[in-house]
Amino acid sequence: AVDRSPEHCLWPGNRRSMVPDFSAWMSVAPSCMSDADWEVAAETSEAVLSHRSCLWGGRLIKMEVPSLFIEDAPGDSKNLFVRPEVFGNLSPGPLETGLRHLATFAPGDALLDRSNSMWMLRVAAVLFGHCEGSAEDHWLGTGSATTRYRLYRDLPEPGDCVYVTSEAMYLARRLPKSSSEYRLVFVFHTPFGWTPWAVPFLHGVCQMFRQASHRILNGPRSRCLRAIDAKMYLVLSMRTFNRGPPMIPHDN
């Protein structure tokens, strides 16, 4: 039997391993914000799709929007993405994605039940899914999946923000000398890349990714969710006590 308890998450790209480790994704995060070692497969005026070999086998697929205007962008660029527990508890999910909160391990680290019928993900499941078996069994498919989400801020560089799951990574970086323009990068793992018949559809996937990013980050609830996220937690601090240890109520 497979242990599906909240304390476990999957090693990237390997559904048979139950190792709670996001370090593999974060180790490749800096290279995902670089064009070096990536082979461009499709490019439009607003988005780029490229790929490269993966450290843990298979291929990494990268979809990038070089510049997207964010309405009411946060003053601190690292706060563009909200914590996963905010989405899971306070939102029915962006677009056609349903998110239900199951557990929170730490601020920005939560287990969510995800179901979706988003066109982009359904198309991607067919183009980049497993070559054997149904595309519905792939994580991009429309079925329900329990996924651990973790949000990193000020990584891989100060001001950046990164969403990491067991299967993918979503990065955002504000463009220099701009307060509202962001570079967005979505990277996911697939065991086989894609078959030749999928090549003519890659330009369409680029455009769909750009449209989906715009609708999610500039949607009517985005500003509200960022405001809720900013007040989600209260940080307490204790100063040093020069006259001895702090006085703590005694429990009889």
PDB file of C-alpha atoms in Angstrom:
ATOM      1  CA  ALA A   1       0.000   0.000   0.000  1.00  0.00           C
ATOM      2  CA  VAL A   2       1.173   3.527  -0.777  1.00  0.00           C
ATOM      3  CA  ASP A   3       1.445   5.953   2.139  1.00  0.00           C
ATOM      4  CA  ARG A   4      -0.594   9.018   1.185  1.00  0.00           C
ATOM      5  CA  SER A   5      -0.450  10.723   4.568  1.00  0.00           C
ATOM      6  CA  PRO A   6       0.034  14.532   4.627  1.00  0.00           C
ATOM      7  CA  GLU A   7       3.539  14.120   6.052  1.00  0.00           C
ATOM      8  CA  HIS A   8       4.783  12.720   2.725  1.00  0.00           C
ATOM      9  CA  CYS A   9       5.256  14.265  -0.652  1.00  0.00           C
ATOM     10  CA  LEU A  10       6.702  12.912  -3.871  1.00  0.00           C
ATOM     11  CA  TRP A  11      10.241  13.267  -5.114  1.00  0.00           C
ATOM     12  CA  PRO A  12      10.073  15.371  -8.288  1.00  0.00           C
ATOM     13  CA  GLY A  13       8.984  13.347 -11.274  1.00  0.00           C
ATOM     14  CA  ASN A  14       8.859  10.020  -9.453  1.00  0.00           C
ATOM     15  CA  ARG A  15       5.492   8.910  -8.169  1.00  0.00           C
ATOM     16  CA  ARG A  16       6.886   5.788  -6.531  1.00  0.00           C
ATOM     17  CA  SER A  17       9.228   7.572  -4.162  1.00  0.00           C
ATOM     18  CA  MET A  18       7.897   9.137  -0.971  1.00  0.00           C
ATOM     19  CA  VAL A  19      10.685  11.508   0.016  1.00  0.00           C
ATOM     20  CA  PRO A  20       9.645  14.897   1.463  1.00  0.00           C
ATOM     21  CA  ASP A  21      12.346  16.920  -0.288  1.00  0.00           C
ATOM     22  CA  PHE A  22      11.903  20.059  -2.389  1.00  0.00           C
ATOM     23  CA  SER A  23      15.637  20.715  -2.558  1.00  0.00           C
ATOM     24  CA  ALA A  24      15.936  19.042  -5.975  1.00  0.00           C
ATOM     25  CA  TRP A  25      13.619  21.626  -7.523  1.00  0.00           C
ATOM     26  CA  MET A  26      15.246  24.531  -5.718  1.00  0.00           C
ATOM     27  CA  SER A  27      18.684  23.385  -6.891  1.00  0.00           C
ATOM     28  CA  VAL A  28      17.618  23.975 -10.512  1.00  0.00           C
ATOM     29  CA  ALA A  29      15.669  27.183  -9.815  1.00  0.00           C
ATOM     30  CA  PRO A  30      18.574  29.549 -10.676  1.00  0.00           C
ATOM     31  CA  SER A  31      19.141  27.814 -14.026  1.00  0.00           C
ATOM     32  CA  CYS A  32      15.419  28.069 -14.804  1.00  0.00           C
ATOM     33  CA  MET A  33      15.734  31.864 -14.763  1.00  0.00           C
ATOM     34  CA  SER A  34      18.582  31.648 -17.268  1.00  0.00           C
ATOM     35  CA  ASP A  35      18.446  30.942 -21.005  1.00  0.00           C
ATOM     36  CA  ALA A  36      21.687  28.954 -20.957  1.00  0.00           C
ATOM     37  CA  ASP A  37      21.430  25.191 -21.645  1.00  0.00           C
ATOM     38  CA  TRP A  38      17.760  25.476 -22.702  1.00  0.00           C
ATOM     39  CA  GLU A  39      16.708  24.540 -26.230  1.00  0.00           C
ATOM     40  CA  VAL A  40      13.872  26.666 -27.613  1.00  0.00           C
ATOM     41  CA  ALA A  41      11.109  24.571 -29.188  1.00  0.00           C
ATOM     42  CA  ALA A  42       8.461  27.254 -29.772  1.00  0.00           C
ATOM     43  CA  GLU A  43       8.409  31.029 -29.492  1.00  0.00           C
ATOM     44  CA  THR A  44       5.758  33.692 -29.934  1.00  0.00           C
ATOM     45  CA  SER A  45       5.844  37.430 -29.365  1.00  0.00           C
ATOM     46  CA  GLU A  46       4.606  36.930 -25.789  1.00  0.00           C
ATOM     47  CA  ALA A  47       5.824  33.504 -24.631  1.00  0.00           C
ATOM     48  CA  VAL A  48       8.580  30.922 -25.097  1.00  0.00           C
ATOM     49  CA  LEU A  49       8.634  27.132 -24.659  1.00  0.00           C
ATOM     50  CA  SER A  50      11.998  25.415 -24.180  1.00  0.00           C
ATOM     51  CA  HIS A  51      13.343  22.162 -22.756  1.00  0.00           C
ATOM     52  CA  ARG A  52      16.451  20.462 -21.399  1.00  0.00           C
ATOM     53  CA  SER A  53      17.538  17.216 -19.771  1.00  0.00           C
ATOM     54  CA  CYS A  54      16.630  16.681 -16.120  1.00  0.00           C
ATOM     55  CA  LEU A  55      18.979  15.745 -13.286  1.00  0.00           C
ATOM     56  CA  TRP A  56      16.615  13.019 -12.079  1.00  0.00           C
ATOM     57  CA  GLY A  57      15.811  11.668 -15.548  1.00  0.00           C
ATOM     58  CA  GLY A  58      13.408  12.634 -18.300  1.00  0.00           C
ATOM     59  CA  ARG A  59      13.039  16.211 -19.514  1.00  0.00           C
ATOM     60  CA  LEU A  60      12.295  19.602 -18.000  1.00  0.00           C
ATOM     61  CA  ILE A  61       9.796  21.702 -19.950  1.00  0.00           C
ATOM     62  CA  LYS A  62       9.909  25.473 -19.416  1.00  0.00           C
ATOM     63  CA  MET A  63       7.181  27.901 -20.421  1.00  0.00           C
ATOM     64  CA  GLU A  64       8.046  31.550 -19.993  1.00  0.00           C
ATOM     65  CA  VAL A  65       6.313  34.908 -20.270  1.00  0.00           C
ATOM     66  CA  PRO A  66       9.141  37.473 -20.557  1.00  0.00           C
ATOM     67  CA  SER A  67       6.928  40.380 -19.496  1.00  0.00           C
ATOM     68  CA  LEU A  68       3.457  40.488 -17.956  1.00  0.00           C
ATOM     69  CA  PHE A  69       1.841  43.606 -16.533  1.00  0.00           C
ATOM     70  CA  ILE A  70       0.377  42.998 -13.062  1.00  0.00           C
ATOM     71  CA  GLU A  71      -2.507  45.200 -12.021  1.00  0.00           C
ATOM     72  CA  ASP A  72      -2.185  46.559  -8.478  1.00  0.00           C
ATOM     73  CA  ALA A  73       1.177  44.825  -8.121  1.00  0.00           C
ATOM     74  CA  PRO A  74       2.451  44.496  -4.527  1.00  0.00           C
ATOM     75  CA  GLY A  75       5.044  46.966  -3.335  1.00  0.00           C
ATOM     76  CA  ASP A  76       7.376  44.101  -2.454  1.00  0.00           C
ATOM     77  CA  SER A  77       7.815  41.888  -5.505  1.00  0.00           C
ATOM     78  CA  LYS A  78       8.329  38.740  -3.426  1.00  0.00           C
ATOM     79  CA  ASN A  79       4.668  38.936  -2.363  1.00  0.00           C
ATOM     80  CA  LEU A  80       3.236  38.453  -5.841  1.00  0.00           C
ATOM     81  CA  PHE A  81       2.289  34.839  -5.070  1.00  0.00           C
ATOM     82  CA  VAL A  82       0.046  34.189  -2.079  1.00  0.00           C
ATOM     83  CA  ARG A  83       0.567  31.309   0.322  1.00  0.00           C
ATOM     84  CA  PRO A  84      -1.084  28.019  -0.685  1.00  0.00           C
ATOM     85  CA  GLU A  85      -3.178  27.837   2.472  1.00  0.00           C
ATOM     86  CA  VAL A  86      -4.796  31.147   1.485  1.00  0.00           C
ATOM     87  CA  PHE A  87      -5.917  29.699  -1.846  1.00  0.00           C
ATOM     88  CA  GLY A  88      -7.054  26.475  -0.217  1.00  0.00           C
ATOM     89  CA  ASN A  89      -9.083  28.077   2.572  1.00  0.00           C
ATOM     90  CA  LEU A  90     -10.370  31.290   1.036  1.00  0.00           C
ATOM     91  CA  SER A  91     -10.741  30.720  -2.680  1.00  0.00           C
ATOM     92  CA  PRO A  92     -12.551  28.247  -4.914  1.00  0.00           C
ATOM     93  CA  GLY A  93      -9.381  28.256  -7.019  1.00  0.00           C
ATOM     94  CA  PRO A  94      -8.186  30.238 -10.019  1.00  0.00           C
ATOM     95  CA  LEU A  95      -9.946  29.685 -13.317  1.00  0.00           C
ATOM     96  CA  GLU A  96     -11.348  26.164 -13.522  1.00  0.00           C
ATOM     97  CA  THR A  97      -9.105  24.839 -10.748  1.00  0.00           C
ATOM     98  CA  GLY A  98     -10.598  23.712  -7.456  1.00  0.00           C
ATOM     99  CA  LEU A  99      -8.353  23.791  -4.367  1.00  0.00           C
ATOM    100  CA  ARG A 100      -9.307  22.389  -0.978  1.00  0.00           C
ATOM    101  CA  HIS A 101      -7.072  22.818   2.059  1.00  0.00           C
ATOM    102  CA  LEU A 102      -6.140  19.614   3.891  1.00  0.00           C
ATOM    103  CA  ALA A 103      -3.226  20.506   6.169  1.00  0.00           C
ATOM    104  CA  THR A 104      -0.723  23.272   6.912  1.00  0.00           C
ATOM    105  CA  PHE A 105       2.815  22.352   7.970  1.00  0.00           C
ATOM    106  CA  ALA A 106       4.206  25.886   8.183  1.00  0.00           C
ATOM    107  CA  PRO A 107       3.379  29.295   6.716  1.00  0.00           C
ATOM    108  CA  GLY A 108       3.599  28.814   2.969  1.00  0.00           C
ATOM    109  CA  ASP A 109       3.737  25.012   3.196  1.00  0.00           C
ATOM    110  CA  ALA A 110       0.400  23.247   2.792  1.00  0.00           C
ATOM    111  CA  LEU A 111      -1.276  20.129   1.463  1.00  0.00           C
ATOM    112  CA  LEU A 112      -4.138  20.792  -0.950  1.00  0.00           C
ATOM    113  CA  ASP A 113      -6.581  18.649  -2.855  1.00  0.00           C
ATOM    114  CA  ARG A 114      -6.601  19.890  -6.434  1.00  0.00           C
ATOM    115  CA  SER A 115      -9.052  19.235  -9.215  1.00  0.00           C
ATOM    116  CA  ASN A 116      -9.132  21.078 -12.506  1.00  0.00           C
ATOM    117  CA  SER A 117     -10.638  21.221 -15.940  1.00  0.00           C
ATOM    118  CA  MET A 118      -8.457  24.099 -17.200  1.00  0.00           C
ATOM    119  CA  TRP A 119      -8.017  23.849 -20.947  1.00  0.00           C
ATOM    120  CA  MET A 120      -4.301  24.551 -20.794  1.00  0.00           C
ATOM    121  CA  LEU A 121      -3.656  21.684 -18.395  1.00  0.00           C
ATOM    122  CA  ARG A 122      -5.864  19.315 -20.339  1.00  0.00           C
ATOM    123  CA  VAL A 123      -3.982  20.066 -23.555  1.00  0.00           C
ATOM    124  CA  ALA A 124      -0.612  19.816 -21.790  1.00  0.00           C
ATOM    125  CA  ALA A 125      -1.591  16.425 -20.351  1.00  0.00           C
ATOM    126  CA  VAL A 126      -2.027  15.127 -23.903  1.00  0.00           C
ATOM    127  CA  LEU A 127       1.106  16.768 -25.342  1.00  0.00           C
ATOM    128  CA  PHE A 128       3.506  16.103 -22.451  1.00  0.00           C
ATOM    129  CA  GLY A 129       1.863  13.252 -20.552  1.00  0.00           C
ATOM    130  CA  HIS A 130       3.127   9.716 -20.271  1.00  0.00           C
ATOM    131  CA  CYS A 131       3.443   7.909 -23.583  1.00  0.00           C
ATOM    132  CA  GLU A 132       1.985   4.781 -22.014  1.00  0.00           C
ATOM    133  CA  GLY A 133      -1.431   4.767 -20.402  1.00  0.00           C
ATOM    134  CA  SER A 134      -4.081   7.448 -20.240  1.00  0.00           C
ATOM    135  CA  ALA A 135      -3.192  11.136 -20.039  1.00  0.00           C
ATOM    136  CA  GLU A 136      -5.788  11.330 -17.277  1.00  0.00           C
ATOM    137  CA  ASP A 137      -3.306   9.489 -15.039  1.00  0.00           C
ATOM    138  CA  HIS A 138      -0.695  12.196 -15.516  1.00  0.00           C
ATOM    139  CA  TRP A 139      -0.553  14.992 -12.929  1.00  0.00           C
ATOM    140  CA  LEU A 140      -1.605  17.475 -15.619  1.00  0.00           C
ATOM    141  CA  GLY A 141      -4.834  15.540 -16.167  1.00  0.00           C
ATOM    142  CA  THR A 142      -8.286  16.556 -15.002  1.00  0.00           C
ATOM    143  CA  GLY A 143      -8.585  14.144 -12.110  1.00  0.00           C
ATOM    144  CA  SER A 144      -8.301  15.050  -8.441  1.00  0.00           C
ATOM    145  CA  ALA A 145      -4.840  14.981  -6.863  1.00  0.00           C
ATOM    146  CA  THR A 146      -3.450  15.587  -3.392  1.00  0.00           C
ATOM    147  CA  THR A 147      -0.412  17.824  -3.717  1.00  0.00           C
ATOM    148  CA  ARG A 148       1.912  19.527  -1.291  1.00  0.00           C
ATOM    149  CA  TYR A 149       2.605  23.160  -2.204  1.00  0.00           C
ATOM    150  CA  ARG A 150       5.476  25.200  -0.824  1.00  0.00           C
ATOM    151  CA  LEU A 151       6.075  28.923  -1.361  1.00  0.00           C
ATOM    152  CA  TYR A 152       9.585  30.366  -1.217  1.00  0.00           C
ATOM    153  CA  ARG A 153      10.247  34.104  -1.133  1.00  0.00           C
ATOM    154  CA  ASP A 154      13.487  35.944  -1.907  1.00  0.00           C
ATOM    155  CA  LEU A 155      14.671  32.850  -3.798  1.00  0.00           C
ATOM    156  CA  PRO A 156      16.522  32.174  -6.034  1.00  0.00           C
ATOM    157  CA  GLU A 157      17.317  35.906  -5.821  1.00  0.00           C
ATOM    158  CA  PRO A 158      16.069  38.677  -3.510  1.00  0.00           C
ATOM    159  CA  GLY A 159      12.624  39.839  -4.611  1.00  0.00           C
ATOM    160  CA  ASP A 160      11.776  36.572  -6.384  1.00  0.00           C
ATOM    161  CA  CYS A 161       8.995  34.204  -5.379  1.00  0.00           C
ATOM    162  CA  VAL A 162       8.683  30.516  -6.207  1.00  0.00           C
ATOM    163  CA  TYR A 163       5.869  27.980  -5.948  1.00  0.00           C
ATOM    164  CA  VAL A 164       7.113  24.393  -5.747  1.00  0.00           C
ATOM    165  CA  THR A 165       5.143  21.140  -5.875  1.00  0.00           C
ATOM    166  CA  SER A 166       6.318  17.588  -6.356  1.00  0.00           C
ATOM    167  CA  GLU A 167       5.898  17.885 -10.113  1.00  0.00           C
ATOM    168  CA  ALA A 168       6.481  21.518 -11.057  1.00  0.00           C
ATOM    169  CA  MET A 169       7.820  24.949 -10.169  1.00  0.00           C
ATOM    170  CA  TYR A 170       6.383  28.419 -10.877  1.00  0.00           C
ATOM    171  CA  LEU A 171       8.737  31.405 -10.583  1.00  0.00           C
ATOM    172  CA  ALA A 172       8.212  35.168 -10.763  1.00  0.00           C
ATOM    173  CA  ARG A 173      10.739  37.986 -10.968  1.00  0.00           C
ATOM    174  CA  ARG A 174       9.993  41.681 -11.321  1.00  0.00           C
ATOM    175  CA  LEU A 175      11.727  43.293 -14.269  1.00  0.00           C
ATOM    176  CA  PRO A 176      14.410  45.894 -13.536  1.00  0.00           C
ATOM    177  CA  LYS A 177      13.240  49.515 -13.392  1.00  0.00           C
ATOM    178  CA  SER A 178       9.588  48.453 -13.318  1.00  0.00           C
ATOM    179  CA  SER A 179       7.047  48.249 -10.528  1.00  0.00           C
ATOM    180  CA  SER A 180       4.413  46.237 -12.380  1.00  0.00           C
ATOM    181  CA  GLU A 181       6.135  44.146 -15.084  1.00  0.00           C
ATOM    182  CA  TYR A 182       7.070  40.568 -14.155  1.00  0.00           C
ATOM    183  CA  ARG A 183       8.860  37.697 -15.801  1.00  0.00           C
ATOM    184  CA  LEU A 184       7.013  34.412 -15.219  1.00  0.00           C
ATOM    185  CA  VAL A 185       8.503  30.951 -15.628  1.00  0.00           C
ATOM    186  CA  PHE A 186       6.682  27.617 -15.268  1.00  0.00           C
ATOM    187  CA  VAL A 187       8.848  24.468 -15.245  1.00  0.00           C
ATOM    188  CA  PHE A 188       7.616  20.896 -15.011  1.00  0.00           C
ATOM    189  CA  HIS A 189       8.999  17.410 -15.425  1.00  0.00           C
ATOM    190  CA  THR A 190       7.943  14.885 -18.013  1.00  0.00           C
ATOM    191  CA  PRO A 191       9.532  11.471 -18.581  1.00  0.00           C
ATOM    192  CA  PHE A 192       9.661  11.567 -22.383  1.00  0.00           C
ATOM    193  CA  GLY A 193       9.436  15.149 -23.637  1.00  0.00           C
ATOM    194  CA  TRP A 194       6.950  15.039 -26.513  1.00  0.00           C
ATOM    195  CA  THR A 195       6.288  13.075 -29.677  1.00  0.00           C
ATOM    196  CA  PRO A 196       6.776  14.621 -33.167  1.00  0.00           C
ATOM    197  CA  TRP A 197       3.060  15.034 -33.804  1.00  0.00           C
ATOM    198  CA  ALA A 198       2.856  17.466 -30.856  1.00  0.00           C
ATOM    199  CA  VAL A 199       5.299  20.019 -32.341  1.00  0.00           C
ATOM    200  CA  PRO A 200       2.683  22.027 -34.343  1.00  0.00           C
ATOM    201  CA  PHE A 201       0.691  22.605 -31.135  1.00  0.00           C
ATOM    202  CA  LEU A 202       3.535  23.998 -29.015  1.00  0.00           C
ATOM    203  CA  HIS A 203       3.015  27.608 -30.144  1.00  0.00           C
ATOM    204  CA  GLY A 204      -0.606  27.349 -29.063  1.00  0.00           C
ATOM    205  CA  VAL A 205       0.436  26.088 -25.627  1.00  0.00           C
ATOM    206  CA  CYS A 206       2.739  29.107 -25.253  1.00  0.00           C
ATOM    207  CA  GLN A 207      -0.151  31.464 -25.889  1.00  0.00           C
ATOM    208  CA  MET A 208      -2.445  29.533 -23.544  1.00  0.00           C
ATOM    209  CA  PHE A 209       0.144  29.794 -20.760  1.00  0.00           C
ATOM    210  CA  ARG A 210       0.396  33.543 -21.218  1.00  0.00           C
ATOM    211  CA  GLN A 211      -3.385  33.944 -21.121  1.00  0.00           C
ATOM    212  CA  ALA A 212      -3.729  31.679 -18.071  1.00  0.00           C
ATOM    213  CA  SER A 213      -1.031  33.623 -16.176  1.00  0.00           C
ATOM    214  CA  HIS A 214      -2.776  36.904 -16.962  1.00  0.00           C
ATOM    215  CA  ARG A 215      -6.158  35.607 -15.805  1.00  0.00           C
ATOM    216  CA  ILE A 216      -4.793  34.132 -12.579  1.00  0.00           C
ATOM    217  CA  LEU A 217      -2.563  37.018 -11.479  1.00  0.00           C
ATOM    218  CA  ASN A 218      -4.846  39.804 -12.716  1.00  0.00           C
ATOM    219  CA  GLY A 219      -8.152  38.176 -11.859  1.00  0.00           C
ATOM    220  CA  PRO A 220     -10.815  39.966  -9.780  1.00  0.00           C
ATOM    221  CA  ARG A 221      -9.807  38.123  -6.592  1.00  0.00           C
ATOM    222  CA  SER A 222      -6.044  38.503  -6.891  1.00  0.00           C
ATOM    223  CA  ARG A 223      -5.802  41.827  -5.041  1.00  0.00           C
ATOM    224  CA  CYS A 224      -8.158  40.562  -2.317  1.00  0.00           C
ATOM    225  CA  LEU A 225      -6.155  37.380  -1.821  1.00  0.00           C
ATOM    226  CA  ARG A 226      -2.880  39.312  -1.557  1.00  0.00           C
ATOM    227  CA  ALA A 227      -4.420  41.562   1.091  1.00  0.00           C
ATOM    228  CA  ILE A 228      -5.601  38.531   3.081  1.00  0.00           C
ATOM    229  CA  ASP A 229      -2.215  36.852   2.683  1.00  0.00           C
ATOM    230  CA  ALA A 230      -0.426  39.935   4.049  1.00  0.00           C
ATOM    231  CA  LYS A 231      -2.428  39.663   7.304  1.00  0.00           C
ATOM    232  CA  MET A 232      -2.616  35.878   7.484  1.00  0.00           C
ATOM    233  CA  TYR A 233       0.010  35.604  10.229  1.00  0.00           C
ATOM    234  CA  LEU A 234       1.116  37.785  13.118  1.00  0.00           C
ATOM    235  CA  VAL A 235       4.843  37.682  13.828  1.00  0.00           C
ATOM    236  CA  LEU A 236       5.734  37.892  17.519  1.00  0.00           C
ATOM    237  CA  SER A 237       9.220  38.634  18.800  1.00  0.00           C
ATOM    238  CA  MET A 238      10.810  38.673  22.253  1.00  0.00           C
ATOM    239  CA  ARG A 239      13.462  41.143  23.317  1.00  0.00           C
ATOM    240  CA  THR A 240      16.347  40.288  25.591  1.00  0.00           C
ATOM    241  CA  PHE A 241      15.718  40.482  29.322  1.00  0.00           C
ATOM    242  CA  ASN A 242      18.590  42.250  31.062  1.00  0.00           C
ATOM    243  CA  ARG A 243      17.216  41.550  34.563  1.00  0.00           C
ATOM    244  CA  GLY A 244      16.935  37.801  34.207  1.00  0.00           C
ATOM    245  CA  PRO A 245      14.711  35.319  32.372  1.00  0.00           C
ATOM    246  CA  PRO A 246      11.232  36.397  31.267  1.00  0.00           C
ATOM    247  CA  MET A 247       8.439  35.926  33.803  1.00  0.00           C
ATOM    248  CA  ILE A 248       6.290  33.068  32.544  1.00  0.00           C
ATOM    249  CA  PRO A 249       3.022  32.160  34.334  1.00  0.00           C
ATOM    250  CA  HIS A 250       3.477  29.056  36.454  1.00  0.00           C
ATOM    251  CA  ASP A 251       1.169  26.158  35.602  1.00  0.00           C
ATOM    252  CA  ASN A 252      -0.073  24.539  38.809  1.00  0.00           C
TER     253      ASN A 252
END
